[in-house]
Coordinates of C-alpha atoms in Angstrom, one line a residue:
M1 CA -28.2 -79.3 91.6
V2 CA -26.8 -75.8 91.1
A3 CA -29.4 -74.3 93.3
F4 CA -28.5 -76.7 96.0
F5 CA -24.8 -75.9 95.7
A6 CA -25.6 -72.2 95.7
S7 CA -27.6 -72.4 98.9
G8 CA -24.9 -74.7 100.4
A9 CA -22.2 -72.2 99.5
A10 CA -24.1 -69.4 101.1
A11 CA -24.5 -71.4 104.3
L12 CA -20.8 -72.2 104.3
Q13 CA -20.0 -68.6 103.7
H14 CA -21.9 -67.6 106.8
V15 CA -20.1 -70.2 108.9
F16 CA -16.6 -69.2 107.8
L17 CA -17.4 -65.5 108.1
K18 CA -18.4 -66.3 111.7
W19 CA -15.1 -68.1 112.1
L20 CA -13.2 -65.2 110.7
A21 CA -15.0 -62.9 113.2
L22 CA -14.5 -65.1 116.2
G23 CA -12.2 -68.1 115.8
L24 CA -9.3 -66.4 114.1
L25 CA -9.7 -63.1 115.9
L26 CA -9.6 -64.8 119.3
Q27 CA -6.0 -65.4 118.6
T28 CA -5.5 -61.6 119.1
L29 CA -6.7 -61.9 122.7
P30 CA -4.0 -62.5 125.4
T31 CA -5.5 -65.7 126.7
N32 CA -2.9 -68.0 128.1
G33 CA -4.7 -71.0 126.5
F34 CA -8.3 -69.9 126.8
R35 CA -10.6 -72.1 124.6
S36 CA -13.2 -70.0 122.9
P37 CA -16.9 -71.0 123.3
K38 CA -18.6 -72.6 120.3
T39 CA -15.4 -73.2 118.5
S40 CA -12.5 -75.6 118.6
V41 CA -9.9 -72.9 117.9
V42 CA -7.5 -72.5 120.7
A43 CA -6.0 -69.0 120.9
T44 CA -2.3 -68.6 120.5
K45 CA -0.2 -68.0 123.7
Y46 CA 1.8 -64.8 123.6
S47 CA 4.8 -63.8 125.7
S48 CA 4.1 -62.6 129.3
S49 CA 4.9 -59.0 128.3
S50 CA 1.8 -59.0 126.0
L51 CA -0.5 -60.9 128.2
V52 CA -3.3 -59.8 130.6
K53 CA -4.6 -62.3 133.1
P54 CA -7.0 -65.0 131.8
R55 CA -9.8 -63.6 133.9
A56 CA -9.3 -60.1 132.4
A57 CA -9.2 -61.7 129.0
R58 CA -12.6 -63.4 129.6
Q59 CA -14.0 -60.1 130.8
L60 CA -12.7 -58.4 127.7
L61 CA -14.1 -61.1 125.5
C62 CA -17.6 -60.7 127.0
M63 CA -17.6 -56.9 126.4
A64 CA -16.2 -56.8 122.9
Y65 CA -17.3 -57.6 119.3
Y66 CA -15.3 -59.1 116.5
A67 CA -15.8 -58.5 112.7
G68 CA -15.0 -60.8 109.8
L69 CA -14.9 -59.5 106.2
D70 CA -14.9 -61.7 103.2
F71 CA -14.1 -60.3 99.7
G72 CA -15.2 -62.6 97.0
S73 CA -16.0 -62.7 93.3
G74 CA -19.5 -61.3 93.7
G75 CA -19.1 -58.9 96.5
V76 CA -18.1 -58.3 100.1
R77 CA -19.7 -59.7 103.3
L78 CA -19.5 -58.6 106.9
C79 CA -20.3 -60.7 110.0
V80 CA -20.0 -59.4 113.6
V81 CA -20.1 -61.8 116.6
D82 CA -20.0 -61.2 120.3
G83 CA -17.8 -62.9 122.9
A84 CA -20.2 -65.9 123.1
G85 CA -19.9 -66.6 119.4
A86 CA -23.5 -65.3 118.7
V87 CA -23.9 -63.4 115.4
V88 CA -25.1 -59.9 116.2
H89 CA -24.9 -58.3 112.7
E90 CA -24.6 -59.3 109.1
D91 CA -24.4 -57.3 105.9
R92 CA -23.3 -57.6 102.4
K93 CA -22.5 -55.5 99.3
G94 CA -22.6 -56.9 95.8
W95 CA -20.2 -55.7 93.1
Q96 CA -21.7 -53.9 90.2
A97 CA -22.1 -56.0 87.0
K98 CA -19.0 -54.5 85.4
T99 CA -16.9 -55.8 88.3
R100 CA -18.6 -59.1 89.3
F101 CA -16.6 -62.2 88.1
N102 CA -14.2 -60.1 86.1
I103 CA -10.6 -61.1 85.9
V104 CA -9.5 -57.5 86.6
H105 CA -10.9 -55.4 89.4
D106 CA -10.6 -51.7 90.3
P107 CA -9.7 -51.8 94.0
Q108 CA -11.9 -48.7 94.4
A109 CA -14.9 -51.1 94.2
W110 CA -13.5 -52.9 97.3
E111 CA -13.0 -49.6 99.2
D112 CA -16.5 -48.5 98.3
G113 CA -18.1 -51.8 99.4
L114 CA -16.1 -51.8 102.7
D115 CA -17.0 -48.1 103.3
E116 CA -20.7 -48.9 102.8
L117 CA -20.7 -51.8 105.2
L118 CA -18.8 -50.0 107.9
C119 CA -21.0 -46.9 107.6
A120 CA -24.0 -49.1 108.2
L121 CA -22.5 -50.8 111.3
P122 CA -24.7 -50.0 114.3
P123 CA -22.9 -47.4 116.5
A124 CA -23.1 -49.5 119.6
L125 CA -21.3 -52.4 117.9
A126 CA -18.7 -50.1 116.2
A127 CA -17.9 -48.5 119.6
D128 CA -17.0 -51.9 121.1
L129 CA -15.3 -53.6 118.1
A130 CA -12.1 -55.2 119.4
A131 CA -10.7 -56.5 116.1
L132 CA -11.3 -57.0 112.4
C133 CA -10.1 -59.7 110.0
C134 CA -10.3 -60.2 106.3
S135 CA -10.2 -63.1 103.9
G136 CA -9.9 -62.7 100.2
T137 CA -9.7 -64.7 97.0
S138 CA -6.5 -66.7 96.7
S139 CA -4.0 -65.4 94.1
S140 CA -5.8 -62.1 93.6
V141 CA -3.0 -59.5 93.6
L142 CA -2.2 -55.9 92.9
A143 CA 0.6 -53.4 93.1
V144 CA 0.5 -50.6 95.7
D145 CA 2.6 -47.5 95.8
R146 CA 4.2 -47.2 99.2
A147 CA 4.7 -43.4 98.8
T148 CA 0.9 -42.8 98.5
G149 CA -0.7 -46.0 99.8
L150 CA -2.8 -46.1 96.6
P151 CA -3.1 -48.9 94.0
S152 CA -0.6 -48.3 91.2
R153 CA -2.2 -50.9 88.8
P154 CA -5.5 -52.7 88.5
A155 CA -6.0 -55.8 90.6
L156 CA -5.4 -59.1 88.8
M157 CA -7.9 -61.6 90.2
Y158 CA -7.5 -65.3 90.9
N159 CA -8.9 -66.3 87.5
Y160 CA -6.5 -64.0 85.6
N161 CA -4.0 -66.2 83.8
A162 CA -0.9 -64.3 82.7
L163 CA -0.1 -66.8 79.9
V164 CA -3.5 -66.0 78.3
E165 CA -4.1 -62.4 79.2
N166 CA -0.7 -60.7 79.1
P167 CA 1.6 -60.6 76.1
K168 CA 4.6 -60.9 78.5
G169 CA 3.1 -64.0 80.2
G170 CA 5.3 -66.4 78.3
A171 CA 8.5 -64.6 79.2
A172 CA 7.4 -64.4 82.8
M173 CA 6.9 -68.2 82.9
E174 CA 10.3 -68.8 81.3
L175 CA 11.9 -66.8 84.2
I176 CA 9.8 -68.8 86.7
F177 CA 10.8 -72.2 85.2
Q178 CA 14.5 -71.1 85.3
A179 CA 14.4 -70.3 89.0
S180 CA 11.7 -72.4 90.7
P181 CA 11.8 -76.1 91.8
E182 CA 9.9 -78.6 89.6
K183 CA 6.2 -78.9 90.4
H184 CA 6.1 -75.7 92.4
T185 CA 2.8 -73.9 92.6
V186 CA 4.2 -70.7 91.1
R187 CA 4.6 -72.7 87.8
S188 CA 1.2 -71.6 86.8
G189 CA 0.1 -68.6 84.8
A190 CA -2.5 -67.9 87.5
S191 CA 0.1 -67.7 90.4
C192 CA 0.7 -64.3 92.0
L193 CA 4.4 -64.5 91.0
A194 CA 3.5 -65.0 87.3
K195 CA 1.2 -62.0 87.4
M196 CA 3.8 -59.9 89.1
L197 CA 6.6 -60.8 86.6
A198 CA 4.3 -60.3 83.6
M199 CA 3.2 -56.8 84.8
H200 CA 6.9 -55.9 85.4
L201 CA 8.0 -57.1 82.0
Q202 CA 5.1 -55.1 80.4
A203 CA 5.8 -52.0 82.4
P204 CA 8.7 -52.1 85.0
L205 CA 7.7 -51.9 88.6
R206 CA 8.9 -48.7 90.3
P207 CA 11.0 -48.9 93.4
T208 CA 8.1 -47.7 95.5
E209 CA 5.7 -50.4 94.3
I210 CA 5.0 -53.5 96.5
L211 CA 2.8 -56.5 95.8
A212 CA -0.4 -57.1 97.9
A213 CA -3.0 -59.8 98.0
Q214 CA -6.6 -58.7 98.1
A215 CA -6.9 -59.3 101.9
D216 CA -3.5 -57.5 102.4
Y217 CA -4.7 -54.4 100.6
V218 CA -7.9 -54.2 102.7
S219 CA -6.0 -54.7 105.9
A220 CA -3.6 -51.8 104.9
W221 CA -6.6 -49.6 104.0
L222 CA -8.1 -50.0 107.4
R223 CA -4.7 -49.1 109.1
R224 CA -3.8 -46.2 106.9
D225 CA -2.3 -43.1 108.5
A226 CA -3.3 -39.4 107.9
A227 CA -1.3 -39.5 104.6
G228 CA -3.2 -42.6 103.4
R229 CA -0.3 -45.0 103.9
A230 CA 0.2 -48.2 105.8
E231 CA 2.7 -51.1 105.7
V232 CA 1.5 -53.9 103.4
V233 CA 1.6 -57.1 105.5
T234 CA 0.5 -60.5 104.3
D235 CA -0.1 -63.9 105.8
W236 CA 1.6 -67.2 104.8
N237 CA -1.6 -68.5 103.2
N238 CA -1.9 -65.6 100.9
A239 CA 1.9 -65.5 100.2
L240 CA 2.1 -69.1 99.0
K241 CA 1.5 -68.4 95.4
L242 CA 3.9 -65.5 95.5
G243 CA 6.7 -68.1 96.1
Y244 CA 6.8 -68.0 99.9
D245 CA 8.3 -71.1 101.5
V246 CA 5.6 -72.2 104.0
Q247 CA 7.7 -75.1 105.3
N248 CA 10.7 -72.9 106.4
L249 CA 8.6 -69.7 106.7
C250 CA 10.8 -67.5 104.6
Y251 CA 11.2 -66.3 101.0
P252 CA 13.4 -68.9 99.4
D253 CA 16.8 -68.3 97.8
W254 CA 15.6 -69.4 94.4
L255 CA 13.3 -66.3 94.6
V256 CA 15.3 -63.7 96.4
G257 CA 18.9 -64.9 96.3
E258 CA 21.6 -63.0 94.5
A259 CA 22.0 -65.8 92.0
S260 CA 18.3 -66.0 91.2
P261 CA 17.2 -64.5 87.9
L262 CA 14.2 -63.1 89.8
G263 CA 16.2 -61.5 92.7
R264 CA 16.6 -58.1 91.2
I265 CA 13.0 -57.9 90.1
V266 CA 11.4 -58.9 93.4
E267 CA 13.9 -57.0 95.6
G268 CA 12.0 -54.7 97.9
R269 CA 8.6 -55.6 96.3
L270 CA 7.6 -58.5 98.5
P271 CA 5.4 -57.9 101.6
R272 CA 6.4 -58.9 105.1
V273 CA 4.8 -62.3 106.0
V274 CA 3.2 -63.2 109.4
A275 CA 1.1 -66.1 110.7
P276 CA -2.6 -65.9 110.1
G277 CA -4.2 -64.4 113.2
T278 CA -1.3 -62.1 114.0
R279 CA -2.1 -58.6 115.2
V280 CA -0.8 -56.4 112.5
G281 CA -1.8 -53.1 114.1
P282 CA -4.7 -50.9 115.2
V283 CA -7.1 -49.2 112.8
G284 CA -5.9 -45.8 111.5
S285 CA -7.1 -42.7 113.3
Q286 CA -9.2 -41.6 110.3
T287 CA -10.8 -45.0 110.0
A288 CA -11.6 -45.0 113.7
A289 CA -13.1 -41.5 113.6
K290 CA -15.2 -42.0 110.4
Y291 CA -16.7 -45.3 111.5
G292 CA -16.9 -44.8 115.2
L293 CA -14.4 -47.5 116.0
P294 CA -12.2 -47.4 119.2
P295 CA -8.6 -46.5 118.4
T296 CA -7.5 -49.8 120.1
C297 CA -9.5 -51.9 117.5
Q298 CA -6.9 -54.3 116.0
V299 CA -6.6 -55.4 112.4
V300 CA -5.6 -59.0 112.2
A301 CA -3.8 -60.9 109.5
G302 CA -6.3 -63.0 107.7
T303 CA -6.2 -65.9 105.2
T304 CA -7.7 -67.1 101.9
D305 CA -11.3 -67.9 101.5
S306 CA -11.0 -71.7 101.1
I307 CA -8.7 -72.0 104.2
A308 CA -11.3 -70.2 106.2
A309 CA -13.9 -72.5 104.8
F310 CA -11.9 -75.6 105.8
I311 CA -11.6 -74.4 109.4
A312 CA -15.2 -73.4 109.5
A313 CA -16.2 -77.0 108.6
G314 CA -14.3 -78.3 111.6
G315 CA -11.0 -78.8 109.9
V316 CA -8.8 -77.7 112.9
A317 CA -9.8 -80.9 114.9
A318 CA -10.1 -83.1 111.8
K319 CA -8.1 -86.3 111.2
E320 CA -5.7 -86.7 108.4
G321 CA -7.5 -87.5 105.2
T322 CA -10.4 -85.3 106.0
G323 CA -11.5 -83.3 102.9
V324 CA -13.6 -80.2 102.5
T325 CA -15.0 -78.9 99.2
S326 CA -16.3 -75.3 99.2
L327 CA -18.3 -74.2 96.2
G328 CA -19.1 -70.6 95.4
T329 CA -18.3 -68.8 92.2
T330 CA -15.7 -71.5 91.7
L331 CA -14.8 -74.7 93.6
A332 CA -11.9 -75.4 96.0
L333 CA -10.9 -78.7 97.6
K334 CA -8.7 -79.1 100.7
L335 CA -7.5 -82.4 102.2
R336 CA -5.8 -82.5 105.6
S337 CA -2.4 -84.2 105.3
A338 CA 0.7 -84.9 107.4
V339 CA 3.0 -84.0 104.5
P340 CA 2.8 -81.2 101.8
V341 CA 2.3 -82.1 98.2
E342 CA 2.9 -80.0 95.1
D343 CA 2.3 -80.6 91.4
A344 CA 1.8 -77.5 89.3
D345 CA 0.9 -79.6 86.3
R346 CA -2.3 -80.7 88.1
G347 CA -2.8 -77.5 90.0
I348 CA -2.1 -79.2 93.4
Y349 CA -0.5 -77.2 96.2
S350 CA -0.3 -77.3 100.0
H351 CA -1.2 -74.6 102.5
R352 CA 0.1 -74.7 106.1
L353 CA -2.4 -75.2 108.9
G354 CA -0.4 -75.2 112.2
N355 CA 1.9 -78.2 112.0
A356 CA -0.4 -80.0 109.4
W357 CA -1.0 -79.4 105.7
L358 CA -4.0 -78.7 103.5
V359 CA -3.4 -80.3 100.1
G360 CA -5.7 -79.5 97.3
G361 CA -6.4 -77.0 94.5
A362 CA -9.0 -74.7 93.1
S363 CA -11.0 -75.4 90.0
N364 CA -12.8 -72.8 87.7
V365 CA -15.8 -75.1 87.8
G366 CA -18.5 -73.4 89.9
A367 CA -21.8 -71.6 90.4
G368 CA -20.5 -68.6 88.5
A369 CA -21.2 -70.6 85.4
L370 CA -24.9 -69.8 86.1
A371 CA -24.3 -66.2 85.3
D372 CA -22.5 -67.2 82.1
Q373 CA -25.6 -69.0 81.0
G374 CA -27.9 -66.1 81.8
Y375 CA -29.1 -67.3 85.2
T376 CA -28.7 -64.3 87.4
D377 CA -32.0 -64.5 89.3
M378 CA -31.6 -66.9 92.2
E379 CA -35.4 -67.1 92.6
E380 CA -35.6 -68.4 89.0
V381 CA -32.9 -70.9 89.8
A382 CA -34.8 -72.1 92.8
R383 CA -37.9 -72.6 90.7
L384 CA -36.0 -74.6 88.2
M385 CA -34.5 -76.6 91.0
E386 CA -37.9 -77.8 92.0
K387 CA -38.4 -79.4 88.6
I388 CA -35.2 -81.6 89.0
D389 CA -35.6 -85.2 89.9
P390 CA -32.3 -86.1 91.5
A391 CA -33.0 -89.9 91.1
R392 CA -33.3 -89.6 87.3
D393 CA -30.0 -89.5 85.3
V394 CA -30.4 -87.6 82.0
D395 CA -27.0 -88.7 80.8
L396 CA -25.7 -85.2 80.1
D397 CA -22.0 -84.6 80.9
Y398 CA -21.3 -81.0 81.9
Y399 CA -18.0 -79.2 82.6
P400 CA -19.3 -75.7 83.7
L401 CA -16.2 -73.5 83.7
V402 CA -16.7 -69.9 84.8
G403 CA -15.9 -67.7 81.9
G404 CA -16.2 -70.6 79.4
Q405 CA -12.5 -71.4 79.2
G406 CA -9.5 -72.1 81.4
E407 CA -8.9 -74.7 84.2
R408 CA -6.6 -74.7 87.2
F409 CA -7.3 -78.0 89.0
P410 CA -7.2 -81.0 88.7
E411 CA -5.3 -80.1 85.5
N412 CA -3.6 -76.8 84.8
D413 CA -4.9 -76.1 81.3
P414 CA -5.7 -72.4 80.4
G415 CA -7.1 -73.6 77.1
K416 CA -9.7 -76.0 78.4
R417 CA -13.2 -75.2 77.3
A418 CA -16.5 -75.5 79.1
Q419 CA -18.9 -78.3 78.1
Y420 CA -22.6 -77.6 77.9
P421 CA -24.1 -80.6 76.0
G422 CA -27.7 -79.2 76.2
R423 CA -30.7 -79.3 78.4
P424 CA -33.0 -82.2 79.2
E425 CA -36.6 -82.0 77.8
E426 CA -39.1 -80.2 80.0
G427 CA -41.7 -83.0 79.7
G428 CA -41.7 -85.5 82.6
G429 CA -39.4 -83.4 84.8
R430 CA -35.8 -82.6 84.5
G431 CA -33.2 -85.1 85.6
R432 CA -29.8 -85.0 87.2
G433 CA -26.9 -84.3 84.8
R434 CA -23.3 -84.9 85.8
A435 CA -21.1 -81.9 86.5
R436 CA -17.6 -83.2 86.5
F437 CA -14.1 -82.0 86.5
G438 CA -10.9 -83.8 85.6

């Protein structure tokens, strides 16, 4: 079962990387309503001052390439497509064992992986690259020093829970409960806001420090100037767990208002928020020179990994009630809805998708539990998969939490422990155990 999920996750990863490279990036083209081939994404209309004629846009589309980057728990992937939607290049770089699946990352590993992938990009593709876009793991956050453009603290990943890992986590959550509405998604120790407050209470944030999601940091890195600096810009999907109001598209008063107990802490430390697919700016001159990219190559605001997966599975045109489950290191569930729903006690929150909503959550159940159990060789996993009889129930009830402890959805329980009741006997072939959550 796990091998099936692992292969399915890899296939889905390929699809949503392609979507990042084409579907979202097509929104950067001035198209006046052009519908991209092989995708249901319709590009955003811009003001006439930023438009070229539709015919010229189509000519540009045929001549250019688009790159999608996905930063995950196990590494970074790159996919390049042409204007027809055909994949012309793919590559990946896995994290070293000391980084893979860790709750704290050194952003230098992200930079090294990105550098390796861009250096290996065929020169002919690099020279005609029109835009790049990045997705990252939701709720992975770090502080960046605006004076230098460098990370000022380690990155706290999506599976880092401030209540468990930081001695100031409890105090941070008290502040959040004082300020935030009931059931809000920030009322979780794994939220970006909880991580930010805990790190501030442990060692106060300096005036030059600003928060950045994983995808935001990579975007800024690509756009950095000669001094190594670039504005940190985020999208409203990555900003959700920082407290951003995705209904009214602003930071709410309970977070930034003068009467808020959080106002003084977050003042000047929250990034500017734009819609996913917005052109943030061209690559920096040093980036263009080192990797052979044109100086006009645009960096585009991205999204979270599970949002990209939902759209890749056809979610843009889906009816209300359509759900998509994406399984990689961990598991995410998204359900298209006409109204937003939030319940932090159950790890339920809502992302914005145009005028619709994606209701769901992210569980710590996932294929990363394989590594916890010593299964790091996928060829071995594939061989074991062949011995499983999916029609035979061995009556074993698993709860395979990555890291062994801590759940986010469908219950927000940092103390929940994984269940591994044992393995079926080898004789007669292995059966199908139940991997459940909830």
